[in-house]
CSV table of C-alpha atoms and ligand atoms in Angstrom, one decimal:
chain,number,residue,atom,x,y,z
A,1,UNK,CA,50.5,-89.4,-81.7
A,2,UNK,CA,47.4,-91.0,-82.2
A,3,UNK,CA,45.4,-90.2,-85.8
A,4,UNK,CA,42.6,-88.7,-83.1
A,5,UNK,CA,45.1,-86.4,-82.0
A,6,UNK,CA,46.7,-85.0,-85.6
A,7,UNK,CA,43.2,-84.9,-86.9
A,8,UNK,CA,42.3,-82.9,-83.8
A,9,UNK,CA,45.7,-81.1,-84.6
A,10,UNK,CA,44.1,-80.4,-88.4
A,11,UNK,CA,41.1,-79.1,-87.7
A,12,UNK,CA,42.2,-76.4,-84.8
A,13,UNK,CA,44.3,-75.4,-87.4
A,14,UNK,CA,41.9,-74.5,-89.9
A,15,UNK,CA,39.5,-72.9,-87.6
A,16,UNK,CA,42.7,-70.9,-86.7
A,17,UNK,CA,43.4,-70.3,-90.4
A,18,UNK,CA,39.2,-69.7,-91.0
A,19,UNK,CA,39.7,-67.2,-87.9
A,20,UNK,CA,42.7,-65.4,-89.0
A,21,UNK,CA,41.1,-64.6,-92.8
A,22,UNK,CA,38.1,-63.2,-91.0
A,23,UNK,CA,39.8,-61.4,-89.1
A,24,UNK,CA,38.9,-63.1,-85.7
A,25,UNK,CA,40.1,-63.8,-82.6
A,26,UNK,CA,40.6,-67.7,-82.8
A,27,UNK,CA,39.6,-68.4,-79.0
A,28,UNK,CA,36.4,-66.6,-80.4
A,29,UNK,CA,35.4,-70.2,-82.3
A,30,UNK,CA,34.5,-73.3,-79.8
A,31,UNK,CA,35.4,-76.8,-81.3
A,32,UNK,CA,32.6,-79.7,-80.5
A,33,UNK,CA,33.9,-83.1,-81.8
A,34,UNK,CA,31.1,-85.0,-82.8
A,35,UNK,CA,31.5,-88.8,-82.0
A,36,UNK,CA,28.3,-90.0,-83.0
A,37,UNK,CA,29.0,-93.6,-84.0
A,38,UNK,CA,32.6,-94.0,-82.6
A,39,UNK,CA,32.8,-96.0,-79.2
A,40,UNK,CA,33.9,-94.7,-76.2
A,41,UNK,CA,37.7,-95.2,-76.9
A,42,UNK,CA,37.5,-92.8,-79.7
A,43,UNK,CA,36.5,-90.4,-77.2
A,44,UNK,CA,39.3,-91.2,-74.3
A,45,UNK,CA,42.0,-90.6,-77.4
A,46,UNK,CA,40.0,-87.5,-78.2
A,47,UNK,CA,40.3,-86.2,-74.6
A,48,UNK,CA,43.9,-87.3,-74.1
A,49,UNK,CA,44.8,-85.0,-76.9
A,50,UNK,CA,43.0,-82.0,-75.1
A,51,UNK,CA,39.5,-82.3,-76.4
A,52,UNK,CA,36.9,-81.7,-74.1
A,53,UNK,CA,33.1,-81.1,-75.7
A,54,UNK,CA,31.6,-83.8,-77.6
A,55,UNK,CA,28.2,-84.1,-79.6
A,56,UNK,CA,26.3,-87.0,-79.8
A,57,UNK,CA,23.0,-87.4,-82.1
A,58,UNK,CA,21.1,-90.4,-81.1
A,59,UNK,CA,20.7,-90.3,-77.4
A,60,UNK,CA,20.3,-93.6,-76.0
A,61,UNK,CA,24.3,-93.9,-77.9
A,62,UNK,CA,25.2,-90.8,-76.3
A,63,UNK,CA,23.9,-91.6,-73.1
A,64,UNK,CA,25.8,-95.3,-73.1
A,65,UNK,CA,29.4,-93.0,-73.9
A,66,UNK,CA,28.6,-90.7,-70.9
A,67,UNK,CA,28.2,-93.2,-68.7
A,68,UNK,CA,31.1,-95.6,-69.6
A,69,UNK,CA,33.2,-92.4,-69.7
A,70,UNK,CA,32.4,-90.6,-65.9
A,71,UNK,CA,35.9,-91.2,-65.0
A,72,UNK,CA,36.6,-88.0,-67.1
A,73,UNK,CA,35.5,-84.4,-67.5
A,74,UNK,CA,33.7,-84.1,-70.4
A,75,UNK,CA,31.2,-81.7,-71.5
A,76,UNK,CA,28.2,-83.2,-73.9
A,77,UNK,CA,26.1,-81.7,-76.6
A,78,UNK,CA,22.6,-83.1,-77.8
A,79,UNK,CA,22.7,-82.1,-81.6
A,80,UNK,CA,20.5,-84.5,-82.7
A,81,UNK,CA,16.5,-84.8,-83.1
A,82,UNK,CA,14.8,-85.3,-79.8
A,83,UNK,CA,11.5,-87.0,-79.2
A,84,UNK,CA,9.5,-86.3,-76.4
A,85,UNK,CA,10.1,-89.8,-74.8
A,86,UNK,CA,14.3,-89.4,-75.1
A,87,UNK,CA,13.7,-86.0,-73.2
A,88,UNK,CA,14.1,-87.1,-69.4
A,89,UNK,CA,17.6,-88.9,-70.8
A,90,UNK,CA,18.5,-85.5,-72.0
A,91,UNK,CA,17.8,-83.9,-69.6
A,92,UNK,CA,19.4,-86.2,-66.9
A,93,UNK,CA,23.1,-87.0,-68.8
A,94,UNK,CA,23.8,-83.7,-70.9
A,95,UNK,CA,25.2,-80.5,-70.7
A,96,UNK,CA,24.1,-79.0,-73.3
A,97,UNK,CA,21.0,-79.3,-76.0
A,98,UNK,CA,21.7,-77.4,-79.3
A,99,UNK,CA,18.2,-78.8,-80.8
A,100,UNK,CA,15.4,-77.2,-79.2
A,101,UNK,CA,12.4,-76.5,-82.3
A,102,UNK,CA,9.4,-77.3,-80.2
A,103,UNK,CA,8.4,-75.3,-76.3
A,104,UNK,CA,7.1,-78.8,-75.9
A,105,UNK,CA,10.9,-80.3,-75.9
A,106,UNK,CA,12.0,-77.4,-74.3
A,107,UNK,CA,8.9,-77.4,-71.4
A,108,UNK,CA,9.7,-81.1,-70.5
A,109,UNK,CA,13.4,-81.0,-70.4
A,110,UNK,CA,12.9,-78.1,-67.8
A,111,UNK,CA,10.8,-79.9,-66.0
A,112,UNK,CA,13.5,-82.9,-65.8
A,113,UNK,CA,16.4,-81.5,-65.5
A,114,UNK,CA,17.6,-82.6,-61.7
A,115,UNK,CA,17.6,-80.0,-59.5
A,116,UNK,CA,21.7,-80.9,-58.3
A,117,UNK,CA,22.9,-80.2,-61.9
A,118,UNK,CA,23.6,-77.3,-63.2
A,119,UNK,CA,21.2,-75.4,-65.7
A,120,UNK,CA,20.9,-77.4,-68.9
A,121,UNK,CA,22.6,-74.7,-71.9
A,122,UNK,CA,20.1,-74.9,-74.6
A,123,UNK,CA,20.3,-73.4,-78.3
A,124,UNK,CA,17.5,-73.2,-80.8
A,125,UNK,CA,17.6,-75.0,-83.7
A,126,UNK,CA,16.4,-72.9,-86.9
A,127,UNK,CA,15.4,-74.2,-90.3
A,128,UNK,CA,16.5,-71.1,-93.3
A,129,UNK,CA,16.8,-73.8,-96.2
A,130,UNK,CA,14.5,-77.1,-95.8
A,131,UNK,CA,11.3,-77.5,-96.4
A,132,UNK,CA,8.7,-77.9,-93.7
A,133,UNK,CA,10.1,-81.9,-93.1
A,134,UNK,CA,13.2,-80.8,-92.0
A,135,UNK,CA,14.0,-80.4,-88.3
A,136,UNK,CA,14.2,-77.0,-87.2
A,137,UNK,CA,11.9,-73.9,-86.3
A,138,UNK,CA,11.1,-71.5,-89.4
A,139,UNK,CA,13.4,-67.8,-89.0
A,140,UNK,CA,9.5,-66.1,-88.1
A,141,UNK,CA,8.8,-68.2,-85.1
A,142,UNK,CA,11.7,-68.1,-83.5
A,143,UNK,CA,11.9,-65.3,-81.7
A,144,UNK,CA,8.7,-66.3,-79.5
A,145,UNK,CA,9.8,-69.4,-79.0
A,146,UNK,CA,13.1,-68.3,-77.9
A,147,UNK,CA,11.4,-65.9,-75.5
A,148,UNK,CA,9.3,-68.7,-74.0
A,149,UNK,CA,13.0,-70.9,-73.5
A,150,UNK,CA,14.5,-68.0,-72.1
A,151,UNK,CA,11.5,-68.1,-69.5
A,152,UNK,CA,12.1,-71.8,-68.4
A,153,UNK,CA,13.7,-72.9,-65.0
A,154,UNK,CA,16.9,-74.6,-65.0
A,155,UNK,CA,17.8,-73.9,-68.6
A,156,UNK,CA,20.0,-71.3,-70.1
A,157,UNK,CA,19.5,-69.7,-73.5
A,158,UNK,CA,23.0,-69.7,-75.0
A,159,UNK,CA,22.1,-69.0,-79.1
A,160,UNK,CA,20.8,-71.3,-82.0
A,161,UNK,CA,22.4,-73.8,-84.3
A,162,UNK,CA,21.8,-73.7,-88.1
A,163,UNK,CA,22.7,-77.0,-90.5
A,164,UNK,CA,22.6,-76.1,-93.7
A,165,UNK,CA,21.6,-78.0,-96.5
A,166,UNK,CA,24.1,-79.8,-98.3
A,167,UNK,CA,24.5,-77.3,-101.3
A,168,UNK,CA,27.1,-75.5,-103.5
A,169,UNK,CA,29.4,-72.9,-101.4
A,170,UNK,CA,27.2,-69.5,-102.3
A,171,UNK,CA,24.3,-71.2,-101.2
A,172,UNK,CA,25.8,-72.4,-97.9
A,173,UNK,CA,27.5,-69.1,-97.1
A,174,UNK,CA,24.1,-67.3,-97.4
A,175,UNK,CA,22.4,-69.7,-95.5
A,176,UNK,CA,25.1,-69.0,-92.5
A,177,UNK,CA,24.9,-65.4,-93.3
A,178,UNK,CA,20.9,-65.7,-92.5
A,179,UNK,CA,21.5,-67.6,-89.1
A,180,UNK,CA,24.4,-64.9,-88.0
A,181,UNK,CA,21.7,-62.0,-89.2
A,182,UNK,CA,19.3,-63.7,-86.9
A,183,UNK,CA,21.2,-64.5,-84.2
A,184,UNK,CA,21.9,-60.5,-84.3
A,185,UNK,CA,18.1,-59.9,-84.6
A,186,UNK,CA,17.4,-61.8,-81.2
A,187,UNK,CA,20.0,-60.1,-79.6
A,188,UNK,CA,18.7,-56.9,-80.5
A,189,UNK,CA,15.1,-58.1,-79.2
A,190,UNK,CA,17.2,-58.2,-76.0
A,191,UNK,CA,18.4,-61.9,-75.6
A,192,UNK,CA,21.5,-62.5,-74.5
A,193,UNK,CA,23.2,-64.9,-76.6
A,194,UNK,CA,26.7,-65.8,-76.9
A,195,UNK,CA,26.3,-69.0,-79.5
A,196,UNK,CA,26.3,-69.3,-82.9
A,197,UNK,CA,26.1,-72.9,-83.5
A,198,UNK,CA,27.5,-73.7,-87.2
A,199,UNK,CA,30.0,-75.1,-89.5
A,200,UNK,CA,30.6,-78.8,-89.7
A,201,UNK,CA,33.5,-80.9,-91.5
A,202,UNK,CA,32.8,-79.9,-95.1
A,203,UNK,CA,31.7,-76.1,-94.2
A,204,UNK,CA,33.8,-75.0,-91.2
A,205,UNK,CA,35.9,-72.4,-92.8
A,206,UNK,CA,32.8,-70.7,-94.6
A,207,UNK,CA,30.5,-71.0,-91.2
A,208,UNK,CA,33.6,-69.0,-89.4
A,209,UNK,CA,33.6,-66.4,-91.9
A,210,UNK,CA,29.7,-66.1,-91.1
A,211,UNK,CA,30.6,-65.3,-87.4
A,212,UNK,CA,29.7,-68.9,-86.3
A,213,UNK,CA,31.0,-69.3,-82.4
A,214,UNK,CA,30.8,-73.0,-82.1
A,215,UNK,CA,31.5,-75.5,-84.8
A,216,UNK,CA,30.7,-79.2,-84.7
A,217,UNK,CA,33.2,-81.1,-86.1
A,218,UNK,CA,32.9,-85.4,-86.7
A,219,UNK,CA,33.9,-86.6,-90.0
A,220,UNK,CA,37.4,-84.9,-90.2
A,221,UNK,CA,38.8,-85.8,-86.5
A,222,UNK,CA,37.1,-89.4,-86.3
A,223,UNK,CA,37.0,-90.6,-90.0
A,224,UNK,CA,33.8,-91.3,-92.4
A,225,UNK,CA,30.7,-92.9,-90.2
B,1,PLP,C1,26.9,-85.5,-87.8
B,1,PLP,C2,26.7,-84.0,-87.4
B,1,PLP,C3,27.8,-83.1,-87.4
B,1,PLP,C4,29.2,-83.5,-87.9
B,1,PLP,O1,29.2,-83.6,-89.2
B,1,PLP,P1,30.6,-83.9,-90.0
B,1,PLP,O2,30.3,-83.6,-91.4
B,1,PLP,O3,30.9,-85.3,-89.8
B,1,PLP,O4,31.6,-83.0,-89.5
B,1,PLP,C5,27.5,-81.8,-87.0
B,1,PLP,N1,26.3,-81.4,-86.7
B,1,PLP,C6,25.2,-82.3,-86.7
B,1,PLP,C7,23.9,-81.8,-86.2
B,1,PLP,C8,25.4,-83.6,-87.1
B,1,PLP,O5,24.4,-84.4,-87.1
């Protein structure tokens, strides 16, 4: 077995472990292996041990491992900043886009998404804990703009992502517990949402216990960038 494949092997079985604490339903918690800075063959072991949706932060990177890897059916995340020139690229290689925090982004990759693919899945990317430098829209915008998203052709709504900033464990679990509140509050405001994008290598366990559906995982299936 390849390291790919028993660190794979590891980390469904802490979000298992995470699940079963929190009393959840472990098929409730979507694993996104994030590959940013491994090569394409890091992927292909990836997939051969059953991994299928992959998150990429830089896109031009992302884009190049797409394309070398079209022999194989792979689903790809955009979970890294996006400016407005990288948007067509976007909106032209990926599946999914968990970084929208501007209607700008979000008007142009709607506009460029090619009519043959499917809808581009989009999440909203919130800022709870950074100062106003940090990517991310603040809690008390959100809600417009996800309501102006929700309005745009040829992409779907799905939920928002939340990366908290690197901080003790009481701080982190109340930054998750803000995102899950929110995600609830949109929800109530009628959106229908079914991702809660959170928990990464160090904070997986804690995200989960914070109701987080979707957890993008690098460091502990691929090794330290
Ligand atoms: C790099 C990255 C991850 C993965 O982080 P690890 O700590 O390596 O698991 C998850 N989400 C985002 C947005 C990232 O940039």
């Amino acid at each position: 077995m390849s390291s790919i494949a028993q660190h794979l092997q590891q980390v469904q079985t802490r979000i298992q472990s995470a699940c079963q604490a929190a009393g959840r339903d472990p098929a409730s918690v979507r694993l996104l292996a994030v590959s940013k800075t491994f090569d394409a063959s890091a992927v292909r072991q990836a997939h051969a041990a059953g991994q299928s949706a992959f998150g990429e932060n830089y896109i031009q990177e992302g884009v190049d491992k797409i394309l070398a890897l079209q022999d194989l059916a792979l689903e790809w995340h955009c979970i890294g900043p996006i400016q407005s020139n990288k948007t067509r690229l976007v909106a032209e290689h990926f599946d999914w886009v968990h970084s929208i925090d501007r209607i700008k982004t979000a008007e142009r990759l709607s506009a460029q998404r090619p009519a043959g693919l499917p809808d581009l899945q989009v999440c909203i990317q919130v800022n709870l804990d950074g100062g106003s430098n940090k990517s991310g829209v603040a809690p008390d915008q959100i809600l417009a703009l996800a309501n102006a998203v929700a309005a745009l052709p040829r992409l779907r709504l799905r939920g928002i992502m939340s990366i908290p900033e690197p901080g003790d464990e009481a701080a982190t679990r109340w930054v998750h517990a803000q995102a899950h509140a929110l995600w609830c509050s949109l929800q109530q405001a009628g959106l229908v949402l079914d991702t809660l994008s959170m928990g990464m290598t160090a904070d997986l366990e804690l995200a989960v216990a914070q109701g987080s559906t979707m957890v993008r995982v690098g460091t502990a299936i691929f090794g330290q960038r």
